[in-house]
Structure formats: C-alpha cells, structure tokens
Amino acid sequence: MRSASGAKPSRGQADAANEPMLATMELIGQRWILRVLWELEPGCLGFLELRRRMGNCSSSMLSTRLQQLQNAGLIVKKSDKSYELTTAGHELGDALQSVWDWSQRWTELVTPAIDDSE
C-alpha cells in the first residue's frame, strides 16, 4: 500500500506527524492495546476490573499499555482512577468496526473448513 502521494512508507519507526498510518499500526499492533480499547468501549473501568477482564495480561504490562494509550490521547484516567475512552478512542473503535464485521464473515467462512477437516 502506498500513501496518497505515492511515496513508499518507511520501514523504520513511524513518526505520527509524518506517517500517521504507520504510527497507528505500530501502536495498535502491540499486544494488549486493542484488547484494552475493546474492554473500555462500553464505558469506564477501574484498573482492577480491567485487569480481571484482561485474563493473563500482567499488571505491569497493563499499566504500560494504559500509559501508552493515555500518551496517544485514546484514553483518559479520571479523578476516580477509572479509565475511559476519549473521543479519539471512540473514533478508533468506530474505524475498527469494519474489522469486526469482517471477522464475523471470516469466522463463518473458516468454521465449516475447520469442521470438515476433523
């Protein structure tokens, strides 16, 4: 894929100002980032509840991911110490809706193939 200008994207670490798509992929491609966004989509959660929902994500990893998402402006830590999505976080969720839709169609395609192989 190329940018609108036709320039080939860099293979190094992306700069959000110059290569926003690559910077976005680097952020959301990290383990647990999308899961945190998924869990916060319905509403605010405190750290302990979020940690419980995250399964085998360690507390230190969750803290790191929450800090990254705050730095990226996708979540905010409220005065009661709970976390919630910002407007940008909700917009990213909206953008990922097509991935959700695709995953539902894909599951329907591969499930029969998996069942037939057994």
PDB file of C-alpha atoms in Angstrom:
ATOM      1  CA  MET A   1       0.000   0.000   0.000  1.00  0.00           C
ATOM      2  CA  ARG A   2       1.236   3.463  -0.778  1.00  0.00           C
ATOM      3  CA  SER A   3       0.289   6.855   0.545  1.00  0.00           C
ATOM      4  CA  ALA A   4      -1.871   9.237  -1.481  1.00  0.00           C
ATOM      5  CA  SER A   5       1.313  10.944  -2.671  1.00  0.00           C
ATOM      6  CA  GLY A   6       2.599   7.605  -3.973  1.00  0.00           C
ATOM      7  CA  ALA A   7       5.577   7.614  -1.622  1.00  0.00           C
ATOM      8  CA  LYS A   8       6.578   4.276  -0.192  1.00  0.00           C
ATOM      9  CA  PRO A   9       6.205   4.219   3.608  1.00  0.00           C
ATOM     10  CA  SER A  10       9.266   3.911   5.809  1.00  0.00           C
ATOM     11  CA  ARG A  11      10.213   0.550   7.339  1.00  0.00           C
ATOM     12  CA  GLY A  12      11.662   2.197  10.478  1.00  0.00           C
ATOM     13  CA  GLN A  13       9.810   3.580  13.479  1.00  0.00           C
ATOM     14  CA  ALA A  14       7.000   5.807  12.270  1.00  0.00           C
ATOM     15  CA  ASP A  15       6.564   9.442  13.208  1.00  0.00           C
ATOM     16  CA  ALA A  16       2.873  10.234  13.839  1.00  0.00           C
ATOM     17  CA  ALA A  17       3.208  13.683  12.273  1.00  0.00           C
ATOM     18  CA  ASN A  18       4.759  12.419   9.040  1.00  0.00           C
ATOM     19  CA  GLU A  19       3.455   8.849   8.791  1.00  0.00           C
ATOM     20  CA  PRO A  20       0.226   8.657  10.791  1.00  0.00           C
ATOM     21  CA  MET A  21      -0.903   5.313   9.391  1.00  0.00           C
ATOM     22  CA  LEU A  22       2.365   3.590  10.236  1.00  0.00           C
ATOM     23  CA  ALA A  23       2.403   5.153  13.696  1.00  0.00           C
ATOM     24  CA  THR A  24      -1.175   3.940  14.225  1.00  0.00           C
ATOM     25  CA  MET A  25      -0.276   0.412  13.110  1.00  0.00           C
ATOM     26  CA  GLU A  26       2.728   0.386  15.438  1.00  0.00           C
ATOM     27  CA  LEU A  27       0.559   1.442  18.370  1.00  0.00           C
ATOM     28  CA  ILE A  28      -2.449  -0.819  17.837  1.00  0.00           C
ATOM     29  CA  GLY A  29      -0.266  -3.720  16.731  1.00  0.00           C
ATOM     30  CA  GLN A  30       1.248  -4.039  20.191  1.00  0.00           C
ATOM     31  CA  ARG A  31      -0.059  -6.888  22.305  1.00  0.00           C
ATOM     32  CA  TRP A  32      -2.994  -5.956  24.567  1.00  0.00           C
ATOM     33  CA  ILE A  33      -3.611  -2.490  23.061  1.00  0.00           C
ATOM     34  CA  LEU A  34      -6.712  -3.464  21.081  1.00  0.00           C
ATOM     35  CA  ARG A  35      -7.962  -5.594  23.974  1.00  0.00           C
ATOM     36  CA  VAL A  36      -7.798  -2.600  26.346  1.00  0.00           C
ATOM     37  CA  LEU A  37      -9.710  -0.478  23.825  1.00  0.00           C
ATOM     38  CA  TRP A  38     -12.261  -3.282  23.404  1.00  0.00           C
ATOM     39  CA  GLU A  39     -12.841  -3.572  27.142  1.00  0.00           C
ATOM     40  CA  LEU A  40     -13.211   0.189  27.576  1.00  0.00           C
ATOM     41  CA  GLU A  41     -15.598   0.645  24.661  1.00  0.00           C
ATOM     42  CA  PRO A  42     -18.797   0.118  26.712  1.00  0.00           C
ATOM     43  CA  GLY A  43     -17.681   2.533  29.436  1.00  0.00           C
ATOM     44  CA  CYS A  44     -15.316   3.381  32.298  1.00  0.00           C
ATOM     45  CA  LEU A  45     -13.432   0.694  34.178  1.00  0.00           C
ATOM     46  CA  GLY A  46     -11.105   0.816  37.137  1.00  0.00           C
ATOM     47  CA  PHE A  47      -7.676  -0.799  36.948  1.00  0.00           C
ATOM     48  CA  LEU A  48      -8.627  -3.898  38.944  1.00  0.00           C
ATOM     49  CA  GLU A  49     -11.755  -4.618  36.898  1.00  0.00           C
ATOM     50  CA  LEU A  50      -9.875  -4.013  33.661  1.00  0.00           C
ATOM     51  CA  ARG A  51      -7.079  -6.318  34.868  1.00  0.00           C
ATOM     52  CA  ARG A  52      -9.638  -9.027  35.722  1.00  0.00           C
ATOM     53  CA  ARG A  53     -11.144  -8.804  32.239  1.00  0.00           C
ATOM     54  CA  MET A  54      -7.737  -8.950  30.545  1.00  0.00           C
ATOM     55  CA  GLY A  55      -7.060 -12.548  31.550  1.00  0.00           C
ATOM     56  CA  ASN A  56      -3.348 -13.313  31.546  1.00  0.00           C
ATOM     57  CA  CYS A  57      -2.135  -9.739  30.972  1.00  0.00           C
ATOM     58  CA  SER A  58       0.152  -8.853  33.886  1.00  0.00           C
ATOM     59  CA  SER A  59      -0.483  -5.760  35.989  1.00  0.00           C
ATOM     60  CA  SER A  60       2.796  -4.209  34.873  1.00  0.00           C
ATOM     61  CA  MET A  61       2.005  -4.801  31.190  1.00  0.00           C
ATOM     62  CA  LEU A  62      -1.487  -3.376  31.642  1.00  0.00           C
ATOM     63  CA  SER A  63      -0.027  -0.293  33.347  1.00  0.00           C
ATOM     64  CA  THR A  64       2.384   0.161  30.441  1.00  0.00           C
ATOM     65  CA  ARG A  65      -0.370  -0.183  27.839  1.00  0.00           C
ATOM     66  CA  LEU A  66      -2.668   2.206  29.719  1.00  0.00           C
ATOM     67  CA  GLN A  67       0.128   4.792  29.842  1.00  0.00           C
ATOM     68  CA  GLN A  68       0.779   4.388  26.102  1.00  0.00           C
ATOM     69  CA  LEU A  69      -2.900   4.830  25.330  1.00  0.00           C
ATOM     70  CA  GLN A  70      -3.055   7.916  27.541  1.00  0.00           C
ATOM     71  CA  ASN A  71       0.023   9.361  25.818  1.00  0.00           C
ATOM     72  CA  ALA A  72      -1.631   8.687  22.454  1.00  0.00           C
ATOM     73  CA  GLY A  73      -4.770  10.525  23.567  1.00  0.00           C
ATOM     74  CA  LEU A  74      -7.011   7.466  23.210  1.00  0.00           C
ATOM     75  CA  ILE A  75      -7.921   7.034  26.873  1.00  0.00           C
ATOM     76  CA  VAL A  76      -8.035   9.243  29.933  1.00  0.00           C
ATOM     77  CA  LYS A  77      -7.627   8.433  33.616  1.00  0.00           C
ATOM     78  CA  LYS A  78     -10.449  10.050  35.542  1.00  0.00           C
ATOM     79  CA  SER A  79     -10.273  11.539  39.040  1.00  0.00           C
ATOM     80  CA  ASP A  80     -11.813   8.347  40.489  1.00  0.00           C
ATOM     81  CA  LYS A  81      -8.864   6.442  38.922  1.00  0.00           C
ATOM     82  CA  SER A  82     -11.049   4.719  36.325  1.00  0.00           C
ATOM     83  CA  TYR A  83     -10.187   4.762  32.639  1.00  0.00           C
ATOM     84  CA  GLU A  84     -12.373   5.741  29.719  1.00  0.00           C
ATOM     85  CA  LEU A  85     -12.031   6.254  26.001  1.00  0.00           C
ATOM     86  CA  THR A  86     -11.579   9.768  24.696  1.00  0.00           C
ATOM     87  CA  THR A  87     -13.366  10.996  21.593  1.00  0.00           C
ATOM     88  CA  ALA A  88     -10.343   9.841  19.582  1.00  0.00           C
ATOM     89  CA  GLY A  89     -10.534   6.429  21.262  1.00  0.00           C
ATOM     90  CA  HIS A  90     -14.187   6.090  20.325  1.00  0.00           C
ATOM     91  CA  GLU A  91     -13.388   7.196  16.765  1.00  0.00           C
ATOM     92  CA  LEU A  92     -10.738   4.470  16.520  1.00  0.00           C
ATOM     93  CA  GLY A  93     -13.333   1.997  17.744  1.00  0.00           C
ATOM     94  CA  ASP A  94     -15.695   3.186  15.038  1.00  0.00           C
ATOM     95  CA  ALA A  95     -12.940   2.776  12.444  1.00  0.00           C
ATOM     96  CA  LEU A  96     -12.302  -0.778  13.675  1.00  0.00           C
ATOM     97  CA  GLN A  97     -15.982  -1.667  13.272  1.00  0.00           C
ATOM     98  CA  SER A  98     -15.306  -2.799   9.706  1.00  0.00           C
ATOM     99  CA  VAL A  99     -12.612  -5.173  11.041  1.00  0.00           C
ATOM    100  CA  TRP A 100     -15.198  -6.555  13.484  1.00  0.00           C
ATOM    101  CA  ASP A 101     -17.681  -7.015  10.626  1.00  0.00           C
ATOM    102  CA  TRP A 102     -15.037  -8.734   8.513  1.00  0.00           C
ATOM    103  CA  SER A 103     -14.094 -11.057  11.400  1.00  0.00           C
ATOM    104  CA  GLN A 104     -17.698 -12.204  11.689  1.00  0.00           C
ATOM    105  CA  ARG A 105     -17.842 -13.024   7.960  1.00  0.00           C
ATOM    106  CA  TRP A 106     -14.411 -14.689   8.089  1.00  0.00           C
ATOM    107  CA  THR A 107     -15.451 -16.892  11.019  1.00  0.00           C
ATOM    108  CA  GLU A 108     -18.425 -18.118   9.011  1.00  0.00           C
ATOM    109  CA  LEU A 109     -16.108 -18.967   6.111  1.00  0.00           C
ATOM    110  CA  VAL A 110     -13.437 -20.825   8.072  1.00  0.00           C
ATOM    111  CA  THR A 111     -15.626 -22.625  10.614  1.00  0.00           C
ATOM    112  CA  PRO A 112     -17.010 -25.102   8.039  1.00  0.00           C
ATOM    113  CA  ALA A 113     -13.473 -25.711   6.752  1.00  0.00           C
ATOM    114  CA  ILE A 114     -12.247 -26.481  10.262  1.00  0.00           C
ATOM    115  CA  ASP A 115     -15.211 -28.774  10.957  1.00  0.00           C
ATOM    116  CA  ASP A 116     -14.655 -30.681   7.674  1.00  0.00           C
ATOM    117  CA  SER A 117     -11.006 -31.376   8.488  1.00  0.00           C
ATOM    118  CA  GLU A 118     -11.795 -33.237  11.724  1.00  0.00           C
TER     119      GLU A 118
END
